[in-house]
Tab-separated table of C-alpha atoms and ligand atoms in Angstrom:
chain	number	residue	atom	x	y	z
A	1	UNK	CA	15.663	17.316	-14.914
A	2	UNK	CA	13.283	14.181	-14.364
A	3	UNK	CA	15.399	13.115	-11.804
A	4	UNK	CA	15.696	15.980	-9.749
A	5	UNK	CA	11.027	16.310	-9.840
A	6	UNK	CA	11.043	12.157	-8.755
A	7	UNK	CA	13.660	10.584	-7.218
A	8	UNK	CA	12.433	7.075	-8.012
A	9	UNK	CA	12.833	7.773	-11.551
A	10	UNK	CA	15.962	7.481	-13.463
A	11	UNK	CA	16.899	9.999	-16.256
A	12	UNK	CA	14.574	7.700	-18.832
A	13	UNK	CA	11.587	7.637	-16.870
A	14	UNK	CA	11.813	3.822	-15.252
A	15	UNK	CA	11.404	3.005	-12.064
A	16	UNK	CA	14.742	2.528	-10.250
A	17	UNK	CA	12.619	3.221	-6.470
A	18	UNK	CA	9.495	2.598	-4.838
A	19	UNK	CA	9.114	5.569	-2.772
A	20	UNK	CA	4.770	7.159	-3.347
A	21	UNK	CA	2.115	6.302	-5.795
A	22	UNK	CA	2.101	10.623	-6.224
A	23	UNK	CA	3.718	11.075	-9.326
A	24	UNK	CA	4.111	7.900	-10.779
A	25	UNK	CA	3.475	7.564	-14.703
A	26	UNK	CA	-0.172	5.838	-15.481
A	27	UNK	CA	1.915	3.620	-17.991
A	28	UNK	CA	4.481	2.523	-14.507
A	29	UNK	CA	1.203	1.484	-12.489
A	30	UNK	CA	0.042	-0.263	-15.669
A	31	UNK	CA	3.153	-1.683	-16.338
A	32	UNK	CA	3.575	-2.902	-12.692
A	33	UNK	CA	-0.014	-3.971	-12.819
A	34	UNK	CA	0.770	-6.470	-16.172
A	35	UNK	CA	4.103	-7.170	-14.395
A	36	UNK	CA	2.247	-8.757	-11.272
A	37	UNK	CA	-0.212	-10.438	-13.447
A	38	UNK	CA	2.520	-12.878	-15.087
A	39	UNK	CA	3.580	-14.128	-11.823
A	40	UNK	CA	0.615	-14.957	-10.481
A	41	UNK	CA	0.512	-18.181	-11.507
A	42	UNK	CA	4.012	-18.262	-10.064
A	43	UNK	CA	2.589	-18.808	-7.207
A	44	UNK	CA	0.197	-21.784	-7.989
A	45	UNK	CA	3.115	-23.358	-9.424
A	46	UNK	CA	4.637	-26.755	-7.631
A	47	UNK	CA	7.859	-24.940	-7.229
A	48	UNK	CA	7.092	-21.597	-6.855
A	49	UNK	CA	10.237	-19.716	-8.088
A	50	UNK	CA	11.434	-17.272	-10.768
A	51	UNK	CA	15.495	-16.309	-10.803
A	52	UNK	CA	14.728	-12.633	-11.442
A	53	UNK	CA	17.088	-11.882	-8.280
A	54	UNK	CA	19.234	-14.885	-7.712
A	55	UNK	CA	22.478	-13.385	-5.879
A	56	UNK	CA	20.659	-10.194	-4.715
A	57	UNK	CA	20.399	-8.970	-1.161
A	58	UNK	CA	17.106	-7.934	0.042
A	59	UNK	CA	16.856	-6.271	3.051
A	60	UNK	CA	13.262	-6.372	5.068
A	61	UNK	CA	13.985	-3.032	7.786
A	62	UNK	CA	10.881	-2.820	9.441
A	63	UNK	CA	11.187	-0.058	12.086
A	64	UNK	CA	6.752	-0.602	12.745
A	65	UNK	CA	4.779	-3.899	13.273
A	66	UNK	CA	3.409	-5.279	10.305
A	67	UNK	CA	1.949	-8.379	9.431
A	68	UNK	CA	0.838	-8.783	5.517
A	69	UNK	CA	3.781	-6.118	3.929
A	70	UNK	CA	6.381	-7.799	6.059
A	71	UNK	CA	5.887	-11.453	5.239
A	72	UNK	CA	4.583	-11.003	1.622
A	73	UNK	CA	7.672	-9.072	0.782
A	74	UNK	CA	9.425	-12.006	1.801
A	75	UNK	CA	7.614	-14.561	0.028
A	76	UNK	CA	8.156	-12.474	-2.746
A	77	UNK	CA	11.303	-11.713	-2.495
A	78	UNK	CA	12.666	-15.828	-1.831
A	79	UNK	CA	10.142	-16.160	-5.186
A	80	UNK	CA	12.249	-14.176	-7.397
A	81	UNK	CA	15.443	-16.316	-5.951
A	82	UNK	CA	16.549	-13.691	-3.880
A	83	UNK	CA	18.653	-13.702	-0.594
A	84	UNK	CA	16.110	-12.249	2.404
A	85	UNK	CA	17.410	-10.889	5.470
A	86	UNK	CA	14.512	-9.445	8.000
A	87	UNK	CA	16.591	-7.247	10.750
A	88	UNK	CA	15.268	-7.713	14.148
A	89	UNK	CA	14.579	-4.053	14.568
A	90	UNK	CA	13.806	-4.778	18.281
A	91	UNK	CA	17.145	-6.386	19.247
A	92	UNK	CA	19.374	-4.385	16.470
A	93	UNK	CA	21.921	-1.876	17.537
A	94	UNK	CA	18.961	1.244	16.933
A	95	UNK	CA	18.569	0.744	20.258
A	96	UNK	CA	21.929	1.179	21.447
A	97	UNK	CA	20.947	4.724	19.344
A	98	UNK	CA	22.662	3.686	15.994
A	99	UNK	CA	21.062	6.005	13.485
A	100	UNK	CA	19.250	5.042	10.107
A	101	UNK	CA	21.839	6.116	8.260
A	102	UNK	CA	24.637	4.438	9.976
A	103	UNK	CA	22.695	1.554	10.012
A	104	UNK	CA	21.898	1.479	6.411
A	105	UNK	CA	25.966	2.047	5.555
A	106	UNK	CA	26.128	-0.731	7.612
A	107	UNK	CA	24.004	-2.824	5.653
A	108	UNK	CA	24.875	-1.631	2.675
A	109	UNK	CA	28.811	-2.661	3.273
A	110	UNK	CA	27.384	-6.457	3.548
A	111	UNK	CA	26.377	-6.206	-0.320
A	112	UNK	CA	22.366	-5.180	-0.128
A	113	UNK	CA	21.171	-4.813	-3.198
A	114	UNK	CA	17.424	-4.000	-2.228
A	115	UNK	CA	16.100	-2.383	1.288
A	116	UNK	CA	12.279	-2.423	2.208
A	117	UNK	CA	11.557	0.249	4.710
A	118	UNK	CA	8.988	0.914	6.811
A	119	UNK	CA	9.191	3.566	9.328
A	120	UNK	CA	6.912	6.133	11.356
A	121	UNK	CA	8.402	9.003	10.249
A	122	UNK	CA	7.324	10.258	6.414
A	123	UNK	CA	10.175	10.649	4.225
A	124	UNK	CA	12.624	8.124	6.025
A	125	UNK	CA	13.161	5.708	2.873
A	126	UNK	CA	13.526	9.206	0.761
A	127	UNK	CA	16.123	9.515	3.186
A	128	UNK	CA	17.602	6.455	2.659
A	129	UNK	CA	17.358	6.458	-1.318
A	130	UNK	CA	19.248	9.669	-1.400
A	131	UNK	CA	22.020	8.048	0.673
A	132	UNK	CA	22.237	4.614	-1.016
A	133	UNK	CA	24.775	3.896	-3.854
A	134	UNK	CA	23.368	4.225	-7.530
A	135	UNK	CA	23.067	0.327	-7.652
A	136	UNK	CA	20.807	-0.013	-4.133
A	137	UNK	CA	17.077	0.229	-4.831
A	138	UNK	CA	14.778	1.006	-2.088
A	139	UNK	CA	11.058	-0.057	-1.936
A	140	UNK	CA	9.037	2.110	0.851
A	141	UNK	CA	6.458	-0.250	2.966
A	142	UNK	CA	5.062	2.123	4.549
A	143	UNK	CA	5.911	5.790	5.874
A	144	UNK	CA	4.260	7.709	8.596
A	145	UNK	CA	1.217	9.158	7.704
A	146	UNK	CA	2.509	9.761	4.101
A	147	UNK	CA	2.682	6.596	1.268
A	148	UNK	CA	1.962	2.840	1.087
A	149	UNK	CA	2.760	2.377	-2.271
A	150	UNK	CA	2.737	-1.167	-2.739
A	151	UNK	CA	-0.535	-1.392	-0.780
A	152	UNK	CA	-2.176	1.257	-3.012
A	153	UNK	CA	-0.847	-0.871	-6.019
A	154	UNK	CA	-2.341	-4.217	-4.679
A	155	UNK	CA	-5.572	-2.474	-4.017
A	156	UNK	CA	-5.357	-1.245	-7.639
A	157	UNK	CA	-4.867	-4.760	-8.741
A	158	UNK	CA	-8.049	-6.079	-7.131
A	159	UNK	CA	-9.909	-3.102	-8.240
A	160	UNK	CA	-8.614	-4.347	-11.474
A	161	UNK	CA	-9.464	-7.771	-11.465
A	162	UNK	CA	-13.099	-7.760	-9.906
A	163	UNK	CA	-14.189	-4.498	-12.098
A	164	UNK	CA	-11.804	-4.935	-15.365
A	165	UNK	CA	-11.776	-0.970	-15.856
A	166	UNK	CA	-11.247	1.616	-14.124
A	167	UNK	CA	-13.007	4.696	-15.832
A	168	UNK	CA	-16.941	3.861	-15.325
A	169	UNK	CA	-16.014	3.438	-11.613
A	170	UNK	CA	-17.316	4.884	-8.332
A	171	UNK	CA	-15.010	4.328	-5.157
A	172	UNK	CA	-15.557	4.940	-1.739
A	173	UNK	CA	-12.839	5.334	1.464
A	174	UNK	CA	-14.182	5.155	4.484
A	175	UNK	CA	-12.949	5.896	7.898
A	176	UNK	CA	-9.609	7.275	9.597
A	177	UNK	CA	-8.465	9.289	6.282
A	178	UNK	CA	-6.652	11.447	8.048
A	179	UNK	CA	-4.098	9.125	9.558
A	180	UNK	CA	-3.857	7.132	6.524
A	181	UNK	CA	-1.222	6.111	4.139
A	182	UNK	CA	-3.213	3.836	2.704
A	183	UNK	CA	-5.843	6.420	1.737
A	184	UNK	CA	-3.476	8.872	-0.050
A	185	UNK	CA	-1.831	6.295	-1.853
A	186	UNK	CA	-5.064	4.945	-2.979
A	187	UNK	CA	-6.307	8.345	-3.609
A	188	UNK	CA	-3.544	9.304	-5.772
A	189	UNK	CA	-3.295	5.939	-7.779
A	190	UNK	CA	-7.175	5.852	-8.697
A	191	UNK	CA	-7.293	9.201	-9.398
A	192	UNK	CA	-3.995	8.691	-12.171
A	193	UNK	CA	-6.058	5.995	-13.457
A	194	UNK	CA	-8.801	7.778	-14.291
A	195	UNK	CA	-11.387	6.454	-11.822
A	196	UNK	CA	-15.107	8.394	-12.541
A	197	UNK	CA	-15.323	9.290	-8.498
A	198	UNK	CA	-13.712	8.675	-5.558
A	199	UNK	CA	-15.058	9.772	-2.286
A	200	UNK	CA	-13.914	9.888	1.162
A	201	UNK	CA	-15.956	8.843	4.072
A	202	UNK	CA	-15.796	9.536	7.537
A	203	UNK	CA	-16.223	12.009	10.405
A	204	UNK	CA	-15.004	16.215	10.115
A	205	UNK	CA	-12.464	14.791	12.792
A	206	UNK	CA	-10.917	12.495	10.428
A	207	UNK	CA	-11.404	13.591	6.921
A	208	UNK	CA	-8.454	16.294	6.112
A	209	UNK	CA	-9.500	19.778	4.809
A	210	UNK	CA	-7.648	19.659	1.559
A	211	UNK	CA	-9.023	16.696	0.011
A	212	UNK	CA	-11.248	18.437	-2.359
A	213	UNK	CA	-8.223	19.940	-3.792
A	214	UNK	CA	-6.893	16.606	-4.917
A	215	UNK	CA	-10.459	15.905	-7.201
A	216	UNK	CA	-12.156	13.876	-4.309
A	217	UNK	CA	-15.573	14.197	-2.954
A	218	UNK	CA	-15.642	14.221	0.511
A	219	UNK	CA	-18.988	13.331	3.098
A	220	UNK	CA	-19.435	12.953	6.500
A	221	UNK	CA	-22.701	10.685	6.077
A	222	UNK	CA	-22.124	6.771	5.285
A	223	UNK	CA	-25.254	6.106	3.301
A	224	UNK	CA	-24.268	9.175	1.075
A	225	UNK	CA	-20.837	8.548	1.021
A	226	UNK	CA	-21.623	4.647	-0.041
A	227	UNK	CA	-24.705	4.784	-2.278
A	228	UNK	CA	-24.435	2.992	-5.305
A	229	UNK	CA	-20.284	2.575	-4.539
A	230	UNK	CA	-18.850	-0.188	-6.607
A	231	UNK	CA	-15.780	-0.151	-4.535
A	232	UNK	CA	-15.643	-0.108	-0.479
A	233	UNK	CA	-12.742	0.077	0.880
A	234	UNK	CA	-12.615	0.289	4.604
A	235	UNK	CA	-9.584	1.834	7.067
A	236	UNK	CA	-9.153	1.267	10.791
A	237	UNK	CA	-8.682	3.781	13.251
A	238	UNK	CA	-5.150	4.442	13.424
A	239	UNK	CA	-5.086	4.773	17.137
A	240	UNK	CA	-1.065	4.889	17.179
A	241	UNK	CA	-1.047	7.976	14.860
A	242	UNK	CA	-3.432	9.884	17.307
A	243	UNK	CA	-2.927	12.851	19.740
A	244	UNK	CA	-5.810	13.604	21.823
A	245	UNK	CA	-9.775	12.492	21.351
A	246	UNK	CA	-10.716	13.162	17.976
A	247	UNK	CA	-14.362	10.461	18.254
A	248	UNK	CA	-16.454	10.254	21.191
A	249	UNK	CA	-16.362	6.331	21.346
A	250	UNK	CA	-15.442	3.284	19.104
A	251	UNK	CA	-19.261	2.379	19.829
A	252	UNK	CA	-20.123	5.755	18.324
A	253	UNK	CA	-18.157	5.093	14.779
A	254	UNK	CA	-19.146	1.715	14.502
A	255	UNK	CA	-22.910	3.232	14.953
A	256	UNK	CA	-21.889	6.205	12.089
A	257	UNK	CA	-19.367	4.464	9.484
A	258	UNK	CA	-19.059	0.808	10.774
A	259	UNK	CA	-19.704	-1.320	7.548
A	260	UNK	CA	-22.731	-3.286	8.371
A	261	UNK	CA	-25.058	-5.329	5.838
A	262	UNK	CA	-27.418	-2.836	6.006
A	263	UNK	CA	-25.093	-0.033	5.202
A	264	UNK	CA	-23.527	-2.196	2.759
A	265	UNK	CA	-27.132	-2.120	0.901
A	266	UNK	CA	-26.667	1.169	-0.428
A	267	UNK	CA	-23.473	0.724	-2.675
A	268	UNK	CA	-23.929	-1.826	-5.910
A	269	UNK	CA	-25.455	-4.998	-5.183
A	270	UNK	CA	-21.966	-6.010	-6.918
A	271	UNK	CA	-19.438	-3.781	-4.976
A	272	UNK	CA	-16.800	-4.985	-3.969
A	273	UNK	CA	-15.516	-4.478	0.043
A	274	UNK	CA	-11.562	-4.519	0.435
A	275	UNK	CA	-9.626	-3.381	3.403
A	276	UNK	CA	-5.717	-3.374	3.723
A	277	UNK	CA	-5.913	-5.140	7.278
A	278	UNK	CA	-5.455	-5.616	10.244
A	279	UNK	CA	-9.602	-5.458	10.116
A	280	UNK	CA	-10.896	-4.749	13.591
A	281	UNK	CA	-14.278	-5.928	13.851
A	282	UNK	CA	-17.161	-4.103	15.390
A	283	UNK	CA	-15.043	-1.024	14.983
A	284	UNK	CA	-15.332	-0.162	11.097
A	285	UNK	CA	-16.256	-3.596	9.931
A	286	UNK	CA	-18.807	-5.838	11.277
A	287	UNK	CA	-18.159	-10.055	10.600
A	288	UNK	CA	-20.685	-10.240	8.680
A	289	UNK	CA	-19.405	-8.282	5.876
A	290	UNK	CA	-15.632	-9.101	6.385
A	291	UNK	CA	-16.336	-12.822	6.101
A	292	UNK	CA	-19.668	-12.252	3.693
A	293	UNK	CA	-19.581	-12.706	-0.193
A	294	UNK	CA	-19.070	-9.416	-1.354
A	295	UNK	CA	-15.660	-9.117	0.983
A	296	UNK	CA	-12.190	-9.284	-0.960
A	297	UNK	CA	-9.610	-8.453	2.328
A	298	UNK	CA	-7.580	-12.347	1.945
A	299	UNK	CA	-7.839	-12.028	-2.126
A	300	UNK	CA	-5.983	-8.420	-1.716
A	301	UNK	CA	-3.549	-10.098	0.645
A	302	UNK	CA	-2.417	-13.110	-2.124
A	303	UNK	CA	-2.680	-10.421	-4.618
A	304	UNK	CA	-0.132	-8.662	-2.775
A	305	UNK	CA	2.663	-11.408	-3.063
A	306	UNK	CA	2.468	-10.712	-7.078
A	307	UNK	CA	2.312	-6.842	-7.238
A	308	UNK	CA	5.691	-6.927	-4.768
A	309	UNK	CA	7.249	-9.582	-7.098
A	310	UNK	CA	6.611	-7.286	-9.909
A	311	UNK	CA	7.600	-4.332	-8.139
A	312	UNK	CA	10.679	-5.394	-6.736
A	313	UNK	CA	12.153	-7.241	-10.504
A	314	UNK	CA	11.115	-3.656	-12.076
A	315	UNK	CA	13.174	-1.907	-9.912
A	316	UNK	CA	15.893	-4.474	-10.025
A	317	UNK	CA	16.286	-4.486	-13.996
A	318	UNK	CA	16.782	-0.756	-14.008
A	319	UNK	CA	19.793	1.517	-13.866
A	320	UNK	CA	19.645	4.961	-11.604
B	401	CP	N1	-1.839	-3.540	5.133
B	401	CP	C1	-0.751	-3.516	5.932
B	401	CP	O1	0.141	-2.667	5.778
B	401	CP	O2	-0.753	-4.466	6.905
B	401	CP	P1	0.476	-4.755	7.874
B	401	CP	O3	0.591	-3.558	8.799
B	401	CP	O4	0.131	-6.015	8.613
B	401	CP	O5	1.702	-4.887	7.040
């Protein structure tokens, strides 16, 4: 049964949960994609508001920090006419020990229609999506090491809209692969879409074994890993997500896969750089190229307000 393979999927193949890119239809990231395209001029409009969700609940539980997934959710959600509630993670009863289930049957017996999870264990908003009633969508912001869908599908948007197709396209990930959601969402949406090559960039330290496996080229030398790129999208070390020393110094990767203009030089003298923030510079980005002409990082961030609208009245306007 379809149900039983992908939980976010109801019984007709829509999209009833936002849980990984892996798995996902091409014609649901295409569909999403078209989705987020109508309401971008949503939000050029003088009132910037559609009643998609007018009398839903949804929920913002973010158990990490977060800056651009927290707050864009939110703008999206209050543009679709929604109710937002953010829980103060922080001062909630989770740490009077409350567990995420309790807390979510909490929640959910105050009427929540829609919860947004992030969480730093992979698989919590699984957890919660199998424990929600039929009519509760969940949207995953971000899990562990494992899935950042709705990042993957506003880097997919960009991609999109600077390059048109996706086919004739060569894309390059550079940095802390290991640690990264971002990456394996990204790597599984491009490769659904068809994209010609993507490569991963970065030291044997931080480049996972069984990437190969998944139709990805991986190199442990920039300029290689870079050269005529029409896509560079850069990851920060994910310091939080790391036991023990796995790089000599910072210093050291800037000097190796640090995006400088010069390095830059070797991709397309029309690629595109995009990073899913927070950038920190001199570590795998230098200013120069965050703030040059060929960087896209605050265009992915206002994309991002669109692809969560989209994602978020998809999910709403289908039945589990
Ligand atoms: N890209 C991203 O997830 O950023 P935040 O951690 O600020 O949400």
């Amino acid at each position: 049964m379809l149900y039983k393979r992908n939980p976010q999927l109801n019984k007709n193949g829509e999209l009833i949960h936002l849980l990984s890119i892996e798995g996902l239809p091409r014609q649901v990231i295409h569909h999403i994609l078209d989705t987020a395209e109508t309401f971008l001029s949503v939000n050029d409009r003088e009132v910037k508001k559609v009643p998609l969700l007018r009398g839903k609940s949804v929920f913002n539980l973010f158990f990490e920090n977060s800056t651009r997934t927290r707050t864009t959710f939110e703008i999206a959600a209050k543009r679709l006419s929604a109710d937002v509630l953010n829980l103060d993670i922080a001062r909630s009863s989770t740490a009077k020990g409350e567990s995420l289930l309790d807390t979510i049957a909490n929640l959910s017996a105050m009427h929540a229609d829609m919860f947004v999870v992030r969480h730093s264990e992979s698989g919590a908003p699984y957890l919660i999506a199998q424990h929600c009633a039929p009519h509760v969508h969940v949207v995953n912001a971000g899990d562990g090491r494992h899935a950042h869908p709705t990042q993957g599908l506003l880097d997919m948007y960009t991609i999109r809209h600077y390059k048109k197709d996706f086919t004739g396209l060569t894309v390059a990930i550079v940095g802390d692969i290991v640690h990264s959601r971002v990456a394996r969402s990204d790597i599984h949406a491009l490769t659904t879409l068809g994209v010609a090559e993507v490569r991963v960039v970065g030291p044997k330290t931080l480049v996972p074994g069984d990437l190969k496996e998944m139709g990805v080229r991986v190199c442990h030398d920039m300029k290689e890993g870079i050269r005529d790129a029409d896509v560079v999208i850069m990851l920060r070390l994910q310091n939080e997500r790391m036991s023990g020393a796995l790089l000599p110094s910072a210093g050291e990767f800037f000097k190796n896969f640090g995006l400088t203009p010069e390095k830059l030089a070797h991709a397309k003298p029309d690629a595109i750089v995009m990073h899913p923030g927070p950038i920190n510079r001199g570590v795998e980005i230098d200013s120069a190229v965050a703030d040059g002409k060929q960087s896209v990082i605050l265009p992915q961030v206002t994309f991002g307000i669109a692809v969560r609208m989209a994602v978020m009245s998809i999910i709403a306007g289908n039945e589990a």
